[in-house]
Amino acid sequence: MIRGLLFDLDGVLVDTAKYHFLAWQRMASALGIPFGHKENEQLKGVSRRESLERILAWGKLTLPEPEMQHWMDLKNQWYLEYVEHMDPQEVLPGVRSFLADARAQGYLIGLGSASKNAIPLLKKVDLFSYFDAIVDGHVVTESKPHPAVFLEGAKLLALLPEQCVVFEDAVAGVEAAKRGGMRCIGMGRQEELPLADKVISGFENQTVSGLLAGLSLL
Ligand code: BG6
Ligand code: MG
């Protein structure tokens, strides 16, 4: 029986995926490396360091550690400038009522994000109080599709993987959930997330019981 829901953050609860994209694109452009939406799709759910390593590899560049650190810091500074204006209005449509419904139904709620900015961002948009457990980029360093972020989330909720459903917008994130032995609801388009058990476009007009019934999990 499903008892816990694990949510990715960027692109699932808040529309921050576009700001990660803009910041990486700005950095790639400064380094003379072409970077578009196709490349960006491969970075969703991937840690800051691994994202930088992938971009440099695409540009056939290697940098010494102090320069790697410099670009990671600068990318994060740009990202923080982009999200600075965000407020509770910018939680994605339907998210707040879905989380409230989940809590009212007694489900445990966890976050499974690669981001080191997850906690301040959740506080900024006033979602922090919905969460029983938070696993972020400070807790787990393995990038999705490694399942560690979700396995740790299930553990913190004191649940088994098969008692959890993951909500993910990234190909790597869906794979992480499946590798962890969890059901996964993809957020986005079916053709982009073929490994998900079900794909929805967003949380508007969705309820936990409706979704779980559709997966024969009630
Ligand atoms: C993930 C995003 O949630 O967090 C990635 O999908 C991002 O795009 C990663 O690179 C790390 O985020 P941060 O905030 O620690 O740089
Ligand atoms: Mg995401």
PDB file of C-alpha atoms and ligand atoms in Angstrom:
ATOM      1  CA  MET A   1       0.000   0.000   0.000  1.00  0.00           C
ATOM      2  CA  ILE A   2       1.264   3.480  -0.887  1.00  0.00           C
ATOM      3  CA  ARG A   3       1.969   5.578   2.214  1.00  0.00           C
ATOM      4  CA  GLY A   4       4.466   8.160   0.987  1.00  0.00           C
ATOM      5  CA  LEU A   5       4.847  10.627  -1.864  1.00  0.00           C
ATOM      6  CA  LEU A   6       8.304  11.817  -2.923  1.00  0.00           C
ATOM      7  CA  PHE A   7       8.525  14.980  -4.996  1.00  0.00           C
ATOM      8  CA  ASP A   8      11.307  16.329  -7.142  1.00  0.00           C
ATOM      9  CA  LEU A   9      11.507  20.129  -6.815  1.00  0.00           C
ATOM     10  CA  ASP A  10      12.698  21.890  -9.981  1.00  0.00           C
ATOM     11  CA  GLY A  11      10.087  21.564 -12.727  1.00  0.00           C
ATOM     12  CA  VAL A  12       7.649  19.611 -10.517  1.00  0.00           C
ATOM     13  CA  LEU A  13       6.687  21.937  -7.658  1.00  0.00           C
ATOM     14  CA  VAL A  14       8.164  25.187  -8.962  1.00  0.00           C
ATOM     15  CA  ASP A  15       9.057  26.382 -12.434  1.00  0.00           C
ATOM     16  CA  THR A  16      12.746  26.821 -11.664  1.00  0.00           C
ATOM     17  CA  ALA A  17      13.992  24.443 -14.378  1.00  0.00           C
ATOM     18  CA  LYS A  18      13.966  27.424 -16.777  1.00  0.00           C
ATOM     19  CA  TYR A  19      16.284  29.404 -14.472  1.00  0.00           C
ATOM     20  CA  HIS A  20      18.793  26.536 -14.226  1.00  0.00           C
ATOM     21  CA  PHE A  21      18.685  26.464 -18.042  1.00  0.00           C
ATOM     22  CA  LEU A  22      19.266  30.216 -18.374  1.00  0.00           C
ATOM     23  CA  ALA A  23      22.193  30.163 -15.938  1.00  0.00           C
ATOM     24  CA  TRP A  24      23.896  27.176 -17.608  1.00  0.00           C
ATOM     25  CA  GLN A  25      23.340  28.720 -21.020  1.00  0.00           C
ATOM     26  CA  ARG A  26      24.932  31.984 -19.849  1.00  0.00           C
ATOM     27  CA  MET A  27      27.938  30.073 -18.545  1.00  0.00           C
ATOM     28  CA  ALA A  28      28.270  27.912 -21.678  1.00  0.00           C
ATOM     29  CA  SER A  29      28.102  31.016 -23.839  1.00  0.00           C
ATOM     30  CA  ALA A  30      30.883  32.660 -21.772  1.00  0.00           C
ATOM     31  CA  LEU A  31      33.002  29.561 -22.391  1.00  0.00           C
ATOM     32  CA  GLY A  32      32.104  29.425 -26.108  1.00  0.00           C
ATOM     33  CA  ILE A  33      30.213  26.122 -25.815  1.00  0.00           C
ATOM     34  CA  PRO A  34      26.942  25.734 -27.766  1.00  0.00           C
ATOM     35  CA  PHE A  35      24.083  24.943 -25.372  1.00  0.00           C
ATOM     36  CA  GLY A  36      20.407  24.598 -26.219  1.00  0.00           C
ATOM     37  CA  HIS A  37      17.262  22.829 -25.009  1.00  0.00           C
ATOM     38  CA  LYS A  38      18.477  19.439 -26.221  1.00  0.00           C
ATOM     39  CA  GLU A  39      21.598  19.649 -24.033  1.00  0.00           C
ATOM     40  CA  ASN A  40      19.590  21.056 -21.146  1.00  0.00           C
ATOM     41  CA  GLU A  41      17.225  18.059 -21.091  1.00  0.00           C
ATOM     42  CA  GLN A  42      20.256  15.910 -20.246  1.00  0.00           C
ATOM     43  CA  LEU A  43      21.075  18.073 -17.215  1.00  0.00           C
ATOM     44  CA  LYS A  44      17.682  17.911 -15.503  1.00  0.00           C
ATOM     45  CA  GLY A  45      18.045  16.214 -12.129  1.00  0.00           C
ATOM     46  CA  VAL A  46      21.842  16.236 -12.437  1.00  0.00           C
ATOM     47  CA  SER A  47      23.982  17.826  -9.711  1.00  0.00           C
ATOM     48  CA  ARG A  48      25.737  21.159 -10.191  1.00  0.00           C
ATOM     49  CA  ARG A  49      29.203  19.621 -10.490  1.00  0.00           C
ATOM     50  CA  GLU A  50      28.170  16.848 -12.849  1.00  0.00           C
ATOM     51  CA  SER A  51      26.246  19.341 -15.004  1.00  0.00           C
ATOM     52  CA  LEU A  52      29.393  21.455 -15.345  1.00  0.00           C
ATOM     53  CA  GLU A  53      31.476  18.358 -16.158  1.00  0.00           C
ATOM     54  CA  ARG A  54      29.012  17.392 -18.909  1.00  0.00           C
ATOM     55  CA  ILE A  55      28.957  20.891 -20.445  1.00  0.00           C
ATOM     56  CA  LEU A  56      32.763  21.043 -20.451  1.00  0.00           C
ATOM     57  CA  ALA A  57      32.933  17.585 -22.050  1.00  0.00           C
ATOM     58  CA  TRP A  58      30.521  18.720 -24.808  1.00  0.00           C
ATOM     59  CA  GLY A  59      32.877  21.642 -25.439  1.00  0.00           C
ATOM     60  CA  LYS A  60      35.932  19.320 -25.216  1.00  0.00           C
ATOM     61  CA  LEU A  61      37.299  21.468 -22.394  1.00  0.00           C
ATOM     62  CA  THR A  62      38.988  20.481 -19.166  1.00  0.00           C
ATOM     63  CA  LEU A  63      39.554  23.006 -16.394  1.00  0.00           C
ATOM     64  CA  PRO A  64      41.588  22.887 -13.192  1.00  0.00           C
ATOM     65  CA  GLU A  65      39.603  22.542  -9.957  1.00  0.00           C
ATOM     66  CA  PRO A  66      39.779  26.240  -8.921  1.00  0.00           C
ATOM     67  CA  GLU A  67      38.252  27.237 -12.272  1.00  0.00           C
ATOM     68  CA  MET A  68      35.582  24.536 -11.964  1.00  0.00           C
ATOM     69  CA  GLN A  69      34.713  26.014  -8.568  1.00  0.00           C
ATOM     70  CA  HIS A  70      34.634  29.521 -10.042  1.00  0.00           C
ATOM     71  CA  TRP A  71      32.102  28.528 -12.756  1.00  0.00           C
ATOM     72  CA  MET A  72      29.927  26.558 -10.342  1.00  0.00           C
ATOM     73  CA  ASP A  73      29.836  29.564  -7.992  1.00  0.00           C
ATOM     74  CA  LEU A  74      29.070  31.980 -10.825  1.00  0.00           C
ATOM     75  CA  LYS A  75      26.346  29.765 -12.288  1.00  0.00           C
ATOM     76  CA  ASN A  76      24.765  29.521  -8.845  1.00  0.00           C
ATOM     77  CA  GLN A  77      25.030  33.274  -8.319  1.00  0.00           C
ATOM     78  CA  TRP A  78      23.188  33.865 -11.627  1.00  0.00           C
ATOM     79  CA  TYR A  79      20.591  31.215 -10.730  1.00  0.00           C
ATOM     80  CA  LEU A  80      19.972  32.873  -7.343  1.00  0.00           C
ATOM     81  CA  GLU A  81      19.544  36.242  -9.066  1.00  0.00           C
ATOM     82  CA  TYR A  82      16.903  34.705 -11.384  1.00  0.00           C
ATOM     83  CA  VAL A  83      14.932  33.107  -8.524  1.00  0.00           C
ATOM     84  CA  GLU A  84      15.250  36.130  -6.251  1.00  0.00           C
ATOM     85  CA  HIS A  85      11.873  37.543  -7.374  1.00  0.00           C
ATOM     86  CA  MET A  86       9.972  34.276  -6.814  1.00  0.00           C
ATOM     87  CA  ASP A  87       7.113  34.262  -4.341  1.00  0.00           C
ATOM     88  CA  PRO A  88       4.334  31.835  -3.266  1.00  0.00           C
ATOM     89  CA  GLN A  89       2.305  32.785  -6.379  1.00  0.00           C
ATOM     90  CA  GLU A  90       4.857  30.968  -8.503  1.00  0.00           C
ATOM     91  CA  VAL A  91       4.280  27.501  -7.185  1.00  0.00           C
ATOM     92  CA  LEU A  92       3.134  25.486 -10.218  1.00  0.00           C
ATOM     93  CA  PRO A  93      -0.658  25.286 -10.719  1.00  0.00           C
ATOM     94  CA  GLY A  94      -2.444  22.798  -8.485  1.00  0.00           C
ATOM     95  CA  VAL A  95       0.636  21.929  -6.398  1.00  0.00           C
ATOM     96  CA  ARG A  96      -0.475  23.525  -3.131  1.00  0.00           C
ATOM     97  CA  SER A  97      -3.924  21.934  -3.137  1.00  0.00           C
ATOM     98  CA  PHE A  98      -2.449  18.557  -4.160  1.00  0.00           C
ATOM     99  CA  LEU A  99      -0.015  18.668  -1.214  1.00  0.00           C
ATOM    100  CA  ALA A 100      -2.785  19.799   1.152  1.00  0.00           C
ATOM    101  CA  ASP A 101      -5.015  16.948  -0.071  1.00  0.00           C
ATOM    102  CA  ALA A 102      -2.151  14.451   0.363  1.00  0.00           C
ATOM    103  CA  ARG A 103      -1.586  15.571   3.936  1.00  0.00           C
ATOM    104  CA  ALA A 104      -5.306  15.493   4.723  1.00  0.00           C
ATOM    105  CA  GLN A 105      -5.394  11.889   3.434  1.00  0.00           C
ATOM    106  CA  GLY A 106      -2.530  10.970   5.777  1.00  0.00           C
ATOM    107  CA  TYR A 107       0.233  10.444   3.215  1.00  0.00           C
ATOM    108  CA  LEU A 108       3.794  11.223   4.249  1.00  0.00           C
ATOM    109  CA  ILE A 109       5.513  13.756   2.004  1.00  0.00           C
ATOM    110  CA  GLY A 110       9.185  13.888   1.103  1.00  0.00           C
ATOM    111  CA  LEU A 111      11.417  15.915  -1.192  1.00  0.00           C
ATOM    112  CA  GLY A 112      14.023  14.218  -3.387  1.00  0.00           C
ATOM    113  CA  SER A 113      16.028  16.903  -5.162  1.00  0.00           C
ATOM    114  CA  ALA A 114      19.613  17.191  -6.390  1.00  0.00           C
ATOM    115  CA  SER A 115      19.556  20.918  -5.625  1.00  0.00           C
ATOM    116  CA  LYS A 116      21.551  22.510  -2.838  1.00  0.00           C
ATOM    117  CA  ASN A 117      19.093  25.432  -2.997  1.00  0.00           C
ATOM    118  CA  ALA A 118      16.042  23.290  -2.201  1.00  0.00           C
ATOM    119  CA  ILE A 119      15.342  24.343   1.395  1.00  0.00           C
ATOM    120  CA  PRO A 120      15.625  28.140   0.895  1.00  0.00           C
ATOM    121  CA  LEU A 121      13.508  27.837  -2.248  1.00  0.00           C
ATOM    122  CA  LEU A 122      10.779  25.823  -0.493  1.00  0.00           C
ATOM    123  CA  LYS A 123      10.719  28.462   2.225  1.00  0.00           C
ATOM    124  CA  LYS A 124      10.628  31.297  -0.298  1.00  0.00           C
ATOM    125  CA  VAL A 125       7.502  29.912  -1.984  1.00  0.00           C
ATOM    126  CA  ASP A 126       5.985  28.817   1.332  1.00  0.00           C
ATOM    127  CA  LEU A 127       5.897  25.047   0.688  1.00  0.00           C
ATOM    128  CA  PHE A 128       8.385  23.990   3.361  1.00  0.00           C
ATOM    129  CA  SER A 129       5.778  23.130   5.994  1.00  0.00           C
ATOM    130  CA  TYR A 130       4.186  20.401   3.829  1.00  0.00           C
ATOM    131  CA  PHE A 131       7.284  18.198   4.027  1.00  0.00           C
ATOM    132  CA  ASP A 132       7.979  15.421   6.530  1.00  0.00           C
ATOM    133  CA  ALA A 133      11.438  14.727   5.081  1.00  0.00           C
ATOM    134  CA  ILE A 134      13.858  16.567   2.822  1.00  0.00           C
ATOM    135  CA  VAL A 135      16.659  15.031   0.810  1.00  0.00           C
ATOM    136  CA  ASP A 136      18.619  17.611  -1.180  1.00  0.00           C
ATOM    137  CA  GLY A 137      22.013  18.057  -2.819  1.00  0.00           C
ATOM    138  CA  HIS A 138      23.643  18.508   0.596  1.00  0.00           C
ATOM    139  CA  VAL A 139      22.395  15.105   1.789  1.00  0.00           C
ATOM    140  CA  VAL A 140      23.068  13.012  -1.310  1.00  0.00           C
ATOM    141  CA  THR A 141      25.823  13.700  -3.831  1.00  0.00           C
ATOM    142  CA  GLU A 142      25.038  10.958  -6.387  1.00  0.00           C
ATOM    143  CA  SER A 143      23.176  12.439  -9.341  1.00  0.00           C
ATOM    144  CA  LYS A 144      19.951  10.939 -10.622  1.00  0.00           C
ATOM    145  CA  PRO A 145      19.573   8.362 -12.271  1.00  0.00           C
ATOM    146  CA  HIS A 146      21.290   6.963  -9.174  1.00  0.00           C
ATOM    147  CA  PRO A 147      18.363   6.086  -6.897  1.00  0.00           C
ATOM    148  CA  ALA A 148      20.048   7.318  -3.660  1.00  0.00           C
ATOM    149  CA  VAL A 149      18.025  10.535  -3.386  1.00  0.00           C
ATOM    150  CA  PHE A 150      14.703   8.656  -3.363  1.00  0.00           C
ATOM    151  CA  LEU A 151      15.935   5.671  -1.322  1.00  0.00           C
ATOM    152  CA  GLU A 152      17.128   8.115   1.342  1.00  0.00           C
ATOM    153  CA  GLY A 153      13.765   9.910   1.173  1.00  0.00           C
ATOM    154  CA  ALA A 154      11.858   6.651   1.743  1.00  0.00           C
ATOM    155  CA  LYS A 155      14.198   5.814   4.617  1.00  0.00           C
ATOM    156  CA  LEU A 156      13.638   9.193   6.300  1.00  0.00           C
ATOM    157  CA  LEU A 157       9.887   8.634   6.020  1.00  0.00           C
ATOM    158  CA  ALA A 158      10.467   5.156   7.549  1.00  0.00           C
ATOM    159  CA  LEU A 159       8.882   3.534   4.484  1.00  0.00           C
ATOM    160  CA  LEU A 160       9.933   0.866   2.014  1.00  0.00           C
ATOM    161  CA  PRO A 161      10.507   1.905  -1.619  1.00  0.00           C
ATOM    162  CA  GLU A 162       7.391  -0.002  -2.721  1.00  0.00           C
ATOM    163  CA  GLN A 163       5.310   2.111  -0.329  1.00  0.00           C
ATOM    164  CA  CYS A 164       6.307   5.316  -2.158  1.00  0.00           C
ATOM    165  CA  VAL A 165       5.335   7.068  -5.373  1.00  0.00           C
ATOM    166  CA  VAL A 166       7.764   9.538  -6.954  1.00  0.00           C
ATOM    167  CA  PHE A 167       6.791  12.644  -8.965  1.00  0.00           C
ATOM    168  CA  GLU A 168       9.449  13.600 -11.523  1.00  0.00           C
ATOM    169  CA  ASP A 169       9.879  15.758 -14.631  1.00  0.00           C
ATOM    170  CA  ALA A 170      13.381  14.563 -15.625  1.00  0.00           C
ATOM    171  CA  VAL A 171      14.303  11.469 -17.617  1.00  0.00           C
ATOM    172  CA  ALA A 172      17.130  10.822 -15.135  1.00  0.00           C
ATOM    173  CA  GLY A 173      14.710  11.280 -12.219  1.00  0.00           C
ATOM    174  CA  VAL A 174      12.161   8.794 -13.549  1.00  0.00           C
ATOM    175  CA  GLU A 175      14.982   6.302 -14.042  1.00  0.00           C
ATOM    176  CA  ALA A 176      16.202   6.934 -10.470  1.00  0.00           C
ATOM    177  CA  ALA A 177      12.728   6.178  -9.090  1.00  0.00           C
ATOM    178  CA  LYS A 178      12.394   2.974 -11.110  1.00  0.00           C
ATOM    179  CA  ARG A 179      15.905   1.837 -10.148  1.00  0.00           C
ATOM    180  CA  GLY A 180      14.921   2.444  -6.532  1.00  0.00           C
ATOM    181  CA  GLY A 181      11.931   0.125  -6.911  1.00  0.00           C
ATOM    182  CA  MET A 182       9.296   2.876  -6.752  1.00  0.00           C
ATOM    183  CA  ARG A 183       6.284   3.770  -8.843  1.00  0.00           C
ATOM    184  CA  CYS A 184       6.793   6.987 -10.726  1.00  0.00           C
ATOM    185  CA  ILE A 185       4.416   9.589 -12.071  1.00  0.00           C
ATOM    186  CA  GLY A 186       6.081  11.651 -14.782  1.00  0.00           C
ATOM    187  CA  MET A 187       5.314  15.350 -15.040  1.00  0.00           C
ATOM    188  CA  GLY A 188       5.384  16.503 -18.647  1.00  0.00           C
ATOM    189  CA  ARG A 189       4.899  14.627 -21.891  1.00  0.00           C
ATOM    190  CA  GLN A 190       4.424  10.889 -22.290  1.00  0.00           C
ATOM    191  CA  GLU A 191       6.845  10.587 -25.228  1.00  0.00           C
ATOM    192  CA  GLU A 192       9.651  12.225 -23.216  1.00  0.00           C
ATOM    193  CA  LEU A 193       9.195  10.049 -20.105  1.00  0.00           C
ATOM    194  CA  PRO A 194       8.548   6.542 -21.441  1.00  0.00           C
ATOM    195  CA  LEU A 195       9.731   4.795 -18.242  1.00  0.00           C
ATOM    196  CA  ALA A 196       7.124   6.498 -16.025  1.00  0.00           C
ATOM    197  CA  ASP A 197       4.134   4.441 -14.855  1.00  0.00           C
ATOM    198  CA  LYS A 198       1.891   7.328 -15.830  1.00  0.00           C
ATOM    199  CA  VAL A 199       2.507  10.839 -17.135  1.00  0.00           C
ATOM    200  CA  ILE A 200       0.441  13.911 -16.270  1.00  0.00           C
ATOM    201  CA  SER A 201       0.917  17.457 -17.494  1.00  0.00           C
ATOM    202  CA  GLY A 202       0.483  19.034 -14.051  1.00  0.00           C
ATOM    203  CA  PHE A 203      -1.305  18.828 -10.702  1.00  0.00           C
ATOM    204  CA  GLU A 204      -4.337  20.910 -11.654  1.00  0.00           C
ATOM    205  CA  ASN A 205      -7.561  18.941 -11.090  1.00  0.00           C
ATOM    206  CA  GLN A 206      -5.585  15.942  -9.777  1.00  0.00           C
ATOM    207  CA  THR A 207      -6.120  14.241  -6.425  1.00  0.00           C
ATOM    208  CA  VAL A 208      -3.888  11.665  -4.770  1.00  0.00           C
ATOM    209  CA  SER A 209      -6.687   9.094  -4.627  1.00  0.00           C
ATOM    210  CA  GLY A 210      -7.593   9.681  -8.290  1.00  0.00           C
ATOM    211  CA  LEU A 211      -3.985   9.190  -9.402  1.00  0.00           C
ATOM    212  CA  LEU A 212      -3.360   6.117  -7.253  1.00  0.00           C
ATOM    213  CA  ALA A 213      -6.658   4.533  -8.310  1.00  0.00           C
ATOM    214  CA  GLY A 214      -5.585   5.019 -11.934  1.00  0.00           C
ATOM    215  CA  LEU A 215      -2.435   3.012 -11.172  1.00  0.00           C
ATOM    216  CA  SER A 216      -4.430   0.335  -9.286  1.00  0.00           C
ATOM    217  CA  LEU A 217      -2.562   1.356  -6.126  1.00  0.00           C
ATOM    218  CA  LEU A 218      -5.513   2.099  -3.842  1.00  0.00           C
TER     219      LEU A 218
HETATM  220  C1  BG6 B   1      18.184  19.692  -9.965  1.00  0.00           C
HETATM  221  C2  BG6 B   1      17.975  20.424 -11.270  1.00  0.00           C
HETATM  222  O1  BG6 B   1      16.979  19.683  -9.248  1.00  0.00           O
HETATM  223  O2  BG6 B   1      19.190  20.348  -9.171  1.00  0.00           O
HETATM  224  C3  BG6 B   1      19.279  20.625 -11.992  1.00  0.00           C
HETATM  225  O3  BG6 B   1      17.084  19.658 -12.085  1.00  0.00           O
HETATM  226  C4  BG6 B   1      20.301  21.306 -11.072  1.00  0.00           C
HETATM  227  O4  BG6 B   1      19.059  21.420 -13.138  1.00  0.00           O
HETATM  228  C5  BG6 B   1      20.458  20.465  -9.805  1.00  0.00           C
HETATM  229  O5  BG6 B   1      21.561  21.427 -11.708  1.00  0.00           O
HETATM  230  C6  BG6 B   1      21.438  21.087  -8.816  1.00  0.00           C
HETATM  231  O6  BG6 B   1      20.921  22.304  -8.366  1.00  0.00           O
HETATM  232  P1  BG6 B   1      21.721  23.393  -7.524  1.00  0.00           P
HETATM  233  O7  BG6 B   1      20.618  24.338  -7.084  1.00  0.00           O
HETATM  234  O8  BG6 B   1      22.339  22.678  -6.370  1.00  0.00           O
HETATM  235  O9  BG6 B   1      22.709  24.005  -8.412  1.00  0.00           O
HETATM  236 MG    MG B   2      13.174  18.343 -11.945  1.00  0.00          MG
END
